[in-house]
Coordinates of C-alpha atoms in Angstrom, one line a residue:
Chain J
M127 CA 136.3 47.3 128.0
A128 CA 132.8 45.9 127.4
E129 CA 130.1 48.4 128.4
I130 CA 127.9 47.0 131.1
L131 CA 126.1 50.2 131.8
A132 CA 124.2 52.1 129.2
V133 CA 123.8 55.1 131.4
S134 CA 125.8 55.9 134.5
V135 CA 125.2 59.1 136.5
A136 CA 127.0 60.0 139.7
G137 CA 126.6 63.0 142.0
L138 CA 124.6 64.9 139.4
M139 CA 123.8 68.5 140.4
K140 CA 121.7 71.0 138.4
S141 CA 120.1 74.3 139.5
Y142 CA 118.1 76.8 137.4
S143 CA 117.5 80.4 137.8
S144 CA 113.8 80.5 138.4
R145 CA 113.2 81.8 134.9
S146 CA 114.9 79.0 133.0
A147 CA 113.5 76.0 135.0
P148 CA 111.6 73.6 132.7
A149 CA 107.9 73.8 133.2
A150 CA 106.1 70.8 134.4
R151 CA 103.9 69.3 131.8
S152 CA 100.7 69.8 133.6
G153 CA 99.1 70.2 136.9
S154 CA 100.8 71.6 140.0
R155 CA 104.4 70.9 140.4
R156 CA 103.9 69.5 143.8
R157 CA 101.0 68.9 146.1
A158 CA 101.1 71.7 148.5
A159 CA 99.6 69.8 151.4
A160 CA 101.6 66.6 150.9
P161 CA 103.3 65.6 154.2
V162 CA 107.0 65.2 153.8
V163 CA 108.0 61.9 155.3
A164 CA 111.4 61.3 153.8
P165 CA 114.1 63.6 155.1
A166 CA 114.7 65.8 152.1
P167 CA 116.0 69.3 151.7
A168 CA 113.3 71.9 151.0
R169 CA 113.4 72.4 147.2
G170 CA 112.7 76.1 147.2
P171 CA 115.2 78.6 145.9
S172 CA 118.6 78.3 147.5
P173 CA 120.2 81.4 149.0
D174 CA 121.5 82.5 145.6
G175 CA 117.9 82.5 144.3
R176 CA 118.4 79.4 142.2
I177 CA 116.2 76.3 142.2
R178 CA 117.9 73.1 142.8
A179 CA 116.3 70.6 140.3
V180 CA 118.8 67.8 140.7
D181 CA 120.7 67.4 143.9
G182 CA 123.4 64.8 144.0
L183 CA 121.6 62.2 141.9
S184 CA 123.2 58.9 141.0
L185 CA 121.9 56.0 139.0
S186 CA 123.0 53.2 136.7
V187 CA 121.2 51.7 133.8
P188 CA 122.4 48.2 132.7
V189 CA 122.5 47.6 129.0
G190 CA 119.4 45.9 127.7
S191 CA 117.2 46.8 130.7
V192 CA 114.2 48.9 131.1
T193 CA 114.6 51.5 133.8
A194 CA 111.7 53.7 135.0
L195 CA 112.4 57.0 136.7
L196 CA 109.4 57.4 139.0
G197 CA 108.6 60.5 140.9
P198 CA 106.1 63.3 141.4
N199 CA 106.0 66.4 139.1
G200 CA 109.0 68.5 139.6
A201 CA 111.1 65.7 141.1
G202 CA 113.9 66.2 138.7
K203 CA 113.2 63.4 136.2
T204 CA 113.1 65.4 133.1
T205 CA 116.1 67.4 134.0
T206 CA 118.0 64.2 134.6
V207 CA 116.9 62.8 131.3
E208 CA 117.7 66.0 129.4
I209 CA 121.2 66.1 130.8
C210 CA 121.7 62.5 129.7
E211 CA 120.3 63.5 126.2
G212 CA 122.9 66.3 126.0
F213 CA 120.2 69.1 126.1
R214 CA 121.4 70.5 129.4
R215 CA 124.8 70.8 131.0
A216 CA 125.1 69.5 134.5
D217 CA 126.5 71.9 137.2
A218 CA 128.5 69.0 138.7
G219 CA 128.7 65.3 138.6
E220 CA 129.6 62.5 136.1
V221 CA 127.4 61.4 133.3
H222 CA 128.2 58.7 130.9
V223 CA 125.9 57.5 128.1
L224 CA 127.0 54.4 126.3
G225 CA 130.4 55.2 127.8
L226 CA 130.5 58.7 126.2
D227 CA 130.0 62.3 127.4
P228 CA 126.5 63.5 126.3
I229 CA 127.7 66.9 125.3
A230 CA 131.3 66.5 124.2
D231 CA 130.5 63.3 122.2
A232 CA 127.1 64.4 121.1
A233 CA 127.8 63.7 117.4
A234 CA 128.8 60.1 118.1
L235 CA 125.8 59.6 120.4
R236 CA 123.0 61.0 118.4
P237 CA 122.7 58.2 115.9
R238 CA 122.7 55.6 118.7
V239 CA 120.2 57.3 121.1
G240 CA 116.5 57.8 120.5
V241 CA 114.8 60.6 122.3
M242 CA 111.1 61.2 123.0
L243 CA 110.5 64.7 124.4
Q244 CA 107.7 65.3 126.9
A245 CA 105.9 67.6 124.4
G246 CA 106.4 69.4 121.1
G247 CA 109.3 69.0 118.8
M248 CA 107.4 69.0 115.6
Y249 CA 106.9 71.4 112.7
P250 CA 103.4 72.5 113.4
G251 CA 102.4 72.4 109.8
A252 CA 104.1 69.1 109.0
R253 CA 101.9 66.0 108.6
A254 CA 102.6 63.0 110.9
G255 CA 104.0 60.9 108.1
E256 CA 106.2 63.7 106.8
M257 CA 107.7 64.2 110.3
L258 CA 108.4 60.5 110.8
R259 CA 109.9 60.2 107.3
L260 CA 112.1 63.2 107.9
V261 CA 113.6 61.7 111.1
A262 CA 113.9 58.3 109.3
A263 CA 115.9 60.1 106.6
H264 CA 118.5 61.1 109.2
H265 CA 119.4 57.5 109.9
R266 CA 121.2 54.9 108.0
Q267 CA 119.0 51.9 108.4
P268 CA 115.7 53.2 109.8
L269 CA 112.5 51.2 110.4
D270 CA 109.9 51.5 107.6
P271 CA 108.0 54.6 108.6
A272 CA 104.7 53.3 107.2
A273 CA 105.0 50.1 109.1
L274 CA 105.8 51.9 112.3
L275 CA 102.8 54.3 111.8
D276 CA 100.6 51.3 111.3
R277 CA 102.0 49.6 114.4
L278 CA 101.2 52.6 116.5
G279 CA 97.7 53.0 115.0
L280 CA 98.6 56.2 113.2
T281 CA 98.1 55.2 109.6
D282 CA 94.9 57.1 109.3
A283 CA 96.6 60.1 110.8
A284 CA 99.6 60.1 108.6
G285 CA 98.2 62.9 106.4
T286 CA 97.1 65.0 109.4
P287 CA 99.1 68.1 110.3
F288 CA 100.8 67.7 113.7
R289 CA 98.8 70.6 115.3
R290 CA 95.6 68.8 114.5
L291 CA 96.6 65.4 115.9
S292 CA 95.0 64.5 119.3
G293 CA 97.2 64.5 122.3
G294 CA 97.5 60.7 122.2
Q295 CA 98.3 60.7 118.5
Q296 CA 101.0 63.3 119.2
Q297 CA 102.5 61.1 121.9
R298 CA 102.5 58.0 119.7
L299 CA 104.2 60.0 116.9
S300 CA 106.8 61.2 119.3
L301 CA 107.5 57.6 120.3
A302 CA 107.7 56.6 116.7
M303 CA 110.3 59.3 116.1
A304 CA 112.4 58.1 119.0
I305 CA 112.7 54.6 117.7
V306 CA 112.6 54.9 113.9
G307 CA 116.4 55.2 113.7
R308 CA 116.8 51.8 115.4
P309 CA 118.7 53.1 118.4
E310 CA 120.6 51.2 121.1
L311 CA 119.2 53.3 123.9
V312 CA 116.0 55.3 124.1
F313 CA 114.9 58.0 126.5
L314 CA 111.2 58.2 126.8
D315 CA 109.9 61.2 128.8
E316 CA 106.4 60.2 130.0
P317 CA 105.6 58.0 127.0
T318 CA 102.1 57.3 128.1
A319 CA 101.0 60.7 129.5
G320 CA 97.6 61.5 128.0
L321 CA 97.1 58.2 126.3
D322 CA 93.9 56.2 126.5
V323 CA 93.8 52.6 127.6
A324 CA 94.4 51.2 124.1
G325 CA 97.2 53.7 123.4
R326 CA 98.9 52.8 126.7
R327 CA 98.7 49.1 125.9
T328 CA 100.2 49.6 122.4
T329 CA 103.0 51.7 123.9
W330 CA 103.7 49.1 126.7
E331 CA 103.8 46.3 124.2
L332 CA 106.2 48.2 122.0
I333 CA 108.5 49.0 125.0
E334 CA 108.5 45.3 125.9
E335 CA 109.4 44.4 122.3
L336 CA 112.2 47.0 122.4
R337 CA 113.6 45.3 125.5
A338 CA 113.3 41.9 123.9
A339 CA 115.2 43.2 120.9
G340 CA 118.0 44.3 123.1
V341 CA 117.3 48.0 123.3
T342 CA 118.0 49.8 126.6
V343 CA 115.0 51.9 127.6
V344 CA 115.0 54.7 130.2
L345 CA 111.5 56.1 130.8
T346 CA 110.0 58.6 133.2
T347 CA 106.5 58.1 134.5
H348 CA 104.3 58.8 137.4
A349 CA 102.2 55.7 136.7
M350 CA 102.9 53.0 139.2
D351 CA 101.4 50.2 137.2
E352 CA 103.5 51.3 134.3
A353 CA 106.7 51.2 136.3
E354 CA 105.8 47.9 137.9
R355 CA 104.8 46.2 134.6
L356 CA 107.6 47.4 132.3
S357 CA 110.7 47.9 134.3
D358 CA 113.6 45.8 135.4
Q359 CA 114.6 48.6 137.6
V360 CA 112.6 51.4 139.2
V361 CA 114.4 54.5 140.4
I362 CA 112.3 56.6 142.7
I363 CA 113.3 60.2 142.6
N364 CA 112.1 63.0 144.9
H365 CA 113.5 66.5 145.4
G366 CA 116.2 65.8 142.8
R367 CA 117.6 62.7 144.7
V368 CA 117.2 59.0 144.4
V369 CA 115.3 57.8 147.4
A370 CA 115.1 54.1 146.4
A371 CA 116.2 52.0 143.5
G372 CA 115.7 48.3 142.7
S373 CA 113.4 45.9 140.8
P374 CA 109.7 46.3 141.6
A375 CA 109.9 43.1 143.6
E376 CA 112.8 44.2 145.6
L377 CA 111.2 47.6 146.4
T378 CA 107.9 46.1 147.5
R379 CA 109.6 43.4 149.5
G380 CA 111.9 45.6 151.4
G381 CA 111.1 47.2 154.7
A382 CA 107.8 45.9 156.1
E383 CA 107.0 42.4 155.1
G384 CA 103.8 40.8 154.0
Q385 CA 100.6 40.7 155.8
L386 CA 98.0 38.0 156.1
R387 CA 94.5 38.9 157.3
F388 CA 91.5 36.8 158.1
R389 CA 88.3 36.8 160.1
A390 CA 87.5 34.1 162.7
P391 CA 85.7 33.9 166.1
V392 CA 86.7 36.4 168.7
G393 CA 89.5 35.4 171.1
L394 CA 91.7 32.9 169.4
E395 CA 94.7 32.0 171.4
L396 CA 97.3 33.7 169.4
G397 CA 100.2 32.6 171.6
R398 CA 99.5 29.0 170.5
L399 CA 99.1 30.0 166.9
L400 CA 102.5 31.7 167.0
L401 CA 104.1 28.4 168.2
A402 CA 103.1 26.9 164.8
L403 CA 104.6 29.8 162.8
P404 CA 108.2 30.7 161.9
D405 CA 110.2 32.9 164.3
G406 CA 109.8 36.6 163.7
T407 CA 106.1 36.3 162.8
T408 CA 103.6 38.4 164.8
A409 CA 99.9 37.9 165.2
T410 CA 97.4 40.4 166.5
E411 CA 93.7 40.7 166.8
G412 CA 92.6 44.1 165.6
P413 CA 88.9 44.8 165.8
A414 CA 87.4 41.8 167.6
G415 CA 87.4 38.8 165.2
H416 CA 89.8 40.4 162.7
Y417 CA 93.3 38.9 162.8
L418 CA 96.5 40.1 161.3
V419 CA 99.6 38.0 160.8
E420 CA 102.8 39.8 159.8
G421 CA 106.0 38.2 158.6
T422 CA 107.4 36.6 155.5
V423 CA 104.3 35.7 153.7
D424 CA 105.0 32.6 151.6
P425 CA 103.1 29.4 150.9
Q426 CA 104.4 27.7 154.0
L427 CA 103.1 30.4 156.3
L428 CA 99.7 30.3 154.6
A429 CA 99.6 26.6 155.0
A430 CA 100.7 26.8 158.6
V431 CA 98.0 29.2 159.5
T432 CA 95.2 27.3 157.8
A433 CA 96.4 24.0 159.2
W434 CA 96.4 25.5 162.8
C435 CA 92.9 26.8 162.3
A436 CA 91.7 23.4 160.9
G437 CA 93.4 21.6 163.8
N438 CA 91.5 23.8 166.2
G439 CA 88.1 23.6 164.5
V440 CA 88.3 27.3 163.5
L441 CA 86.9 28.5 160.2
A442 CA 89.1 31.2 158.9
E443 CA 87.1 33.4 156.6
D444 CA 88.0 36.2 154.2
L445 CA 91.6 35.1 154.3
R446 CA 93.8 37.4 152.2
V447 CA 97.5 38.1 151.6
E448 CA 98.5 41.7 151.3
Q449 CA 101.7 42.9 149.9
R450 CA 103.0 46.4 149.7
T451 CA 102.5 47.8 146.4
L452 CA 104.9 50.1 144.6
E453 CA 102.5 52.8 145.5
D454 CA 102.8 52.1 149.3
V455 CA 106.6 52.2 148.9
F456 CA 106.4 55.4 147.0
V457 CA 104.1 57.2 149.5
E458 CA 106.3 55.9 152.3
L459 CA 109.4 57.3 150.7
T460 CA 108.3 60.5 149.3
G461 CA 105.2 61.5 151.2
S462 CA 103.6 62.3 147.9
E463 CA 100.8 60.6 146.1
L464 CA 101.1 60.2 142.4
R465 CA 98.4 61.2 140.0
P466 CA 96.5 58.1 138.9
Chain S
M269 CA 105.4 64.7 98.6
S270 CA 103.1 61.8 98.4
T271 CA 100.6 61.2 101.1
P272 CA 100.4 57.6 101.9
V273 CA 97.1 56.0 101.2
P274 CA 95.6 54.6 104.4
A275 CA 96.4 50.8 104.3
M276 CA 93.6 48.3 104.5
P277 CA 93.4 46.9 108.0
V278 CA 95.6 43.8 108.2
P279 CA 94.9 41.1 110.8
D280 CA 98.6 40.7 111.8
M281 CA 100.7 43.5 113.1
P282 CA 103.5 44.3 110.6
L283 CA 106.8 42.9 111.7
L284 CA 109.2 45.5 113.0
D285 CA 112.8 44.7 113.4
L286 CA 113.6 46.7 116.5
R287 CA 117.0 45.3 117.0
P288 CA 119.5 48.2 117.2
A289 CA 121.1 49.2 113.9
P290 CA 122.2 52.7 114.6
G291 CA 123.9 55.0 112.2
A292 CA 123.6 58.4 110.6
A293 CA 122.4 58.8 107.1
S294 CA 124.7 60.5 104.6
R295 CA 124.8 64.3 104.7
A296 CA 123.4 64.4 101.2
R297 CA 120.4 62.4 102.2
M298 CA 119.7 64.5 105.3
F299 CA 120.2 67.7 103.3
A300 CA 117.7 66.5 100.6
A301 CA 115.1 65.5 103.1
Q302 CA 115.5 68.7 105.2
T303 CA 115.3 70.9 102.1
R304 CA 112.3 69.1 100.7
L305 CA 110.3 69.4 103.9
E306 CA 111.3 73.0 104.5
L307 CA 110.2 73.9 101.0
V308 CA 106.9 71.9 101.2
L309 CA 106.0 73.6 104.5
T310 CA 106.8 77.1 103.2
L311 CA 104.7 76.6 100.1
R312 CA 101.9 75.1 102.2
R313 CA 101.6 78.1 104.5
G314 CA 99.0 80.5 103.0
E315 CA 100.5 83.5 104.8
S316 CA 103.9 82.7 103.4
V317 CA 102.6 82.5 99.8
L318 CA 100.8 85.8 100.4
L319 CA 104.0 87.4 101.7
T320 CA 106.4 86.0 99.1
M321 CA 104.3 85.7 95.9
I322 CA 101.0 87.5 96.0
I323 CA 102.1 90.8 97.6
P324 CA 105.2 91.4 95.3
V325 CA 103.2 90.4 92.2
G326 CA 100.3 92.6 93.3
L327 CA 102.5 95.6 94.0
L328 CA 104.2 95.2 90.6
A329 CA 100.9 94.9 88.7
F330 CA 99.2 97.7 90.7
F331 CA 101.9 100.3 90.4
A332 CA 102.6 99.4 86.8
A333 CA 99.0 99.9 85.8
V334 CA 98.2 102.9 88.1
D335 CA 100.8 105.5 87.2
V336 CA 100.8 107.3 90.5
L337 CA 104.4 106.9 91.3
P338 CA 107.0 109.4 90.2
S339 CA 109.7 107.4 88.6
G340 CA 111.5 110.0 86.5
T341 CA 111.9 109.4 82.9
E342 CA 111.9 105.6 82.9
S343 CA 108.7 103.6 82.4
S344 CA 107.2 102.6 85.7
V345 CA 107.6 98.9 85.1
D346 CA 111.3 99.2 84.4
F347 CA 111.6 101.0 87.7
L348 CA 109.4 98.6 89.6
V349 CA 110.8 95.2 88.6
P350 CA 114.2 95.6 90.3
G351 CA 112.5 97.0 93.5
V352 CA 110.0 94.2 93.7
L353 CA 112.7 91.6 93.2
A354 CA 114.5 93.1 96.2
L355 CA 111.2 93.0 98.1
A356 CA 110.8 89.4 97.1
V357 CA 114.2 88.4 98.5
M358 CA 113.5 90.3 101.7
S359 CA 110.1 88.6 102.1
T360 CA 111.5 85.1 101.8
A361 CA 115.0 85.3 103.3
F362 CA 114.1 87.7 106.1
T363 CA 110.4 87.9 107.0
G364 CA 109.3 84.4 106.1
Q365 CA 112.4 82.7 107.5
A366 CA 112.4 84.7 110.7
I367 CA 108.7 83.9 111.5
A368 CA 109.0 80.2 110.6
T369 CA 112.2 79.7 112.4
G370 CA 111.0 81.6 115.5
F371 CA 108.0 79.3 115.8
E372 CA 110.1 76.2 115.1
R373 CA 112.2 77.3 118.0
S374 CA 109.3 77.9 120.3
Y375 CA 107.7 74.6 119.3
G376 CA 110.9 72.7 120.2
V377 CA 111.5 71.6 116.6
L378 CA 115.0 72.7 116.6
K379 CA 115.6 71.1 119.9
R380 CA 114.1 67.8 118.8
L381 CA 116.1 67.8 115.5
G382 CA 119.2 68.5 117.6
A383 CA 118.6 65.0 119.1
T384 CA 118.8 63.3 115.7
P385 CA 122.0 62.8 113.7
L386 CA 121.2 65.9 111.7
P387 CA 124.1 68.3 112.1
R388 CA 123.1 71.9 112.7
S389 CA 125.1 72.9 109.6
V390 CA 123.0 70.6 107.5
L391 CA 119.8 71.9 109.1
L392 CA 120.8 75.5 108.2
A393 CA 122.0 74.4 104.7
G394 CA 118.5 72.9 104.2
K395 CA 116.8 76.1 105.2
T396 CA 119.0 78.1 102.9
A397 CA 118.4 75.8 100.0
A398 CA 114.6 76.1 100.6
V399 CA 114.9 79.9 100.7
L400 CA 116.8 79.9 97.4
A401 CA 114.3 77.5 95.8
V402 CA 111.4 79.9 96.8
E403 CA 113.4 82.8 95.4
V404 CA 113.8 81.0 92.1
L405 CA 110.0 80.6 92.0
Q406 CA 109.6 84.3 92.8
L407 CA 112.1 85.3 90.2
V408 CA 110.4 83.3 87.5
L409 CA 107.0 84.6 88.5
L410 CA 108.0 88.3 88.8
V411 CA 110.1 88.2 85.6
A412 CA 107.2 86.7 83.7
V413 CA 104.7 89.2 85.1
G414 CA 107.2 92.0 84.4
F415 CA 107.6 91.0 80.7
A416 CA 103.8 90.7 80.4
L417 CA 103.6 94.3 81.7
G418 CA 106.1 95.5 79.1
W419 CA 109.3 95.3 81.1
D420 CA 112.4 96.1 79.0
P421 CA 115.5 95.3 81.0
D422 CA 118.8 96.8 80.1
G423 CA 122.2 95.1 80.3
G424 CA 121.5 92.0 78.3
P425 CA 123.1 88.6 79.2
A426 CA 126.0 90.4 80.8
A427 CA 123.7 91.6 83.5
V428 CA 123.1 88.1 84.8
P429 CA 126.3 87.6 86.9
S430 CA 125.8 91.0 88.6
V431 CA 122.1 90.2 89.3
L432 CA 123.0 86.8 90.8
A433 CA 125.8 88.3 92.9
L434 CA 123.3 90.9 94.3
L435 CA 120.6 88.4 95.0
V436 CA 123.0 86.0 96.8
L437 CA 124.5 88.8 98.9
G438 CA 121.0 90.1 99.6
T439 CA 119.8 86.6 100.6
A440 CA 122.8 86.2 102.9
A441 CA 122.2 89.6 104.6
F442 CA 118.5 89.1 105.0
S443 CA 118.9 85.5 106.2
G444 CA 121.4 86.6 108.8
L445 CA 118.9 89.3 110.1
G446 CA 116.0 86.8 110.1
L447 CA 117.9 84.2 112.0
L448 CA 119.3 86.8 114.4
M449 CA 115.8 87.8 115.2
A450 CA 114.3 84.3 115.3
G451 CA 117.2 83.0 117.5
T452 CA 116.9 85.6 120.2
L453 CA 113.3 86.9 120.4
R454 CA 110.2 85.1 121.4
A455 CA 108.2 83.7 118.5
E456 CA 105.4 86.2 118.9
A457 CA 107.8 89.1 119.1
T458 CA 109.6 87.8 116.0
L459 CA 106.3 87.7 114.2
A460 CA 105.5 91.3 115.0
A461 CA 109.0 92.6 114.5
A462 CA 109.5 90.8 111.2
N463 CA 106.3 92.2 109.8
G464 CA 107.0 95.6 111.0
V465 CA 110.5 95.7 109.5
Y466 CA 109.0 94.3 106.3
L467 CA 106.6 97.2 106.0
L468 CA 109.2 99.8 107.0
L469 CA 111.7 98.6 104.5
L470 CA 109.0 98.3 101.8
L471 CA 108.4 102.0 102.3
I472 CA 112.0 103.3 102.7
G473 CA 113.7 100.6 100.7
G474 CA 113.4 102.1 97.2
V475 CA 111.0 99.4 96.3
V476 CA 108.1 101.3 94.7
F477 CA 109.4 104.8 94.8
P478 CA 112.9 106.2 94.6
L479 CA 114.9 107.2 97.7
S480 CA 115.2 110.7 96.2
K481 CA 111.6 111.3 97.4
L482 CA 112.6 110.8 101.0
P483 CA 113.7 113.7 103.3
G484 CA 117.4 113.9 103.4
W485 CA 118.0 112.5 106.9
L486 CA 115.7 109.5 106.2
R487 CA 117.4 109.0 102.9
T488 CA 120.8 108.8 104.5
I489 CA 119.5 106.1 106.9
A490 CA 117.7 104.3 104.1
E491 CA 120.8 104.1 101.9
G492 CA 122.6 102.2 104.6
L493 CA 119.8 99.5 104.9
P494 CA 120.0 96.3 102.9
T495 CA 116.7 96.7 101.0
A496 CA 117.6 100.0 99.4
A497 CA 121.1 98.6 98.7
L498 CA 119.6 95.6 96.9
S499 CA 116.9 97.5 95.0
D500 CA 119.5 100.2 94.0
G501 CA 122.0 97.7 92.8
L502 CA 119.5 95.8 90.8
R503 CA 118.2 99.0 89.3
H504 CA 121.7 100.1 88.3
V505 CA 122.1 96.8 86.4
L506 CA 118.6 96.2 85.0
A507 CA 117.3 99.7 84.4
D508 CA 120.5 101.7 83.8
G509 CA 122.5 98.9 82.1
S510 CA 125.5 99.7 84.3
G511 CA 127.4 97.7 86.9
P512 CA 125.8 97.2 90.3
G513 CA 128.0 99.9 91.8
A514 CA 130.3 99.6 94.7
R515 CA 128.1 100.9 97.4
P516 CA 125.2 98.4 97.2
L517 CA 127.7 95.5 97.2
I518 CA 129.6 96.9 100.2
V519 CA 126.4 97.7 102.1
L520 CA 125.0 94.2 101.5
A521 CA 128.3 92.5 102.3
V522 CA 128.7 94.4 105.6
W523 CA 125.1 93.5 106.6
A524 CA 125.7 89.8 105.6
V525 CA 128.9 89.4 107.6
A526 CA 127.6 91.3 110.6
S527 CA 124.2 89.7 110.8
L528 CA 125.3 86.1 110.1
G529 CA 128.2 86.5 112.5
L530 CA 126.0 87.9 115.2
A531 CA 123.3 85.2 114.6
A532 CA 125.8 82.4 114.9
R533 CA 127.0 83.8 118.2
T534 CA 123.6 84.5 119.7
F535 CA 121.3 81.9 118.3
R536 CA 119.5 79.9 121.0
W537 CA 118.2 76.6 119.7
E538 CA 115.7 76.1 122.5

């Protein structure tokens, strides 16, 4: 049977005793004052004193795609990824990675799967080049470590011990270690956390190249622009559950449709405007002279509104189309704001 | 290991063939790479060179020159070399390995390497090979310093198999204890405990003075510990020209089996 899914997760459950829960990388695990909009179980300790990190989570990652797991700190992203990597055992649920079991078939999976941990994982005294060459030596046909370091802007840091690399350099080295073995599938846990603008761009370009080369990429992030730009599929996770999944376009199109705003003289006859527009479109005057048209915003709607204004001798000013961003969707679904 | 010379900036990005080509390297290649890096890192750490090279050589030279230690009828250097060899094995296989492995665990190195095709058995084999390589360096160094100080070992070439057997058993026992500690305690606790045990066993391990100087109850305890077993066994062979004796071999073998078995059962990689 041909594999269509690189990763398939169904009904995943995982709780921790409060001691063994993985620490969030930085910042508070959740914004204390964030209003909870989506109906979600409180994620405190359950009656047995354990913390539910992943609570019935399901997702599918098609081969060759880039999937972003998007969610606030403590949403369960890292736990999910670490279960797929075989580092943690799920309490319940089905997990298949390249059609195999991450723990039982670990030996078969390790050569095929690249892993970027959220932090650490290096001999503190090893130099960047030594660390990458070590991991390269574990694989049969690795990339040339020197070329990969060069590509990630780490050539000058190759002789620097890991503990003296900047945070961004450590992140890029960690990415290099994930891909040096030429894997089919890579898990990147917050690949751009702590990177400057140039580092982010380099990482994004490399991820796009990985996708073009046929590598399946699963990454976690709380950066909207990253999810929007890189991914074929965004999976929004909150409280250990998937609250929405789809392409960035599908996610931003769903629910409320587009909005068209413009300014014009006060008191336009909106009833007559609506006659010129498709069914299901609404038009309202907010503050006097500020108009809002809601509906399927496409070129035809835009043309119809401007044509009606022209036909009535009205000058529509400041006309702009507003679509929901991934951020709007996210805030709507999770009640949380992401760190910028 | 060579450090790559920073390349001149090239206008075009180097071509990387990112198309999947997964596969594990041969175990031999992984083992060689792992051993080399472990060895390089050990020799690069100043504190590890102090612990494994400078302190044993210093003790040997100091107590050979300053005749403060009662060592019976033998010359002090003949008494000291076997004890310091035992100390050297302990410092590398136990103290150094426990501290390094404890920090590797806390830094997530072992977890990260667990996600590569490197089997755990090859990781441990690489560590062991690096320990043995350091011990060879210590042996060469201490034997050379010993000869320079007038060491006159007994036993002749026939002693070599007995000495090797004792060193290998001692390495196994101390590695087991080191990994047991590193695999269960926090790195900071391992650091403190490994140094504390090192100092304790230096004092009651028959390294620089004989166990006969200890009070009876302490001597009984000390005789059951691996350091005294190793220094006693080496002394039987190298100073007395006899066989290693059954007791040192049995004590070391029991420690090796028990500690390695327990370490294998309790070691937490994360």
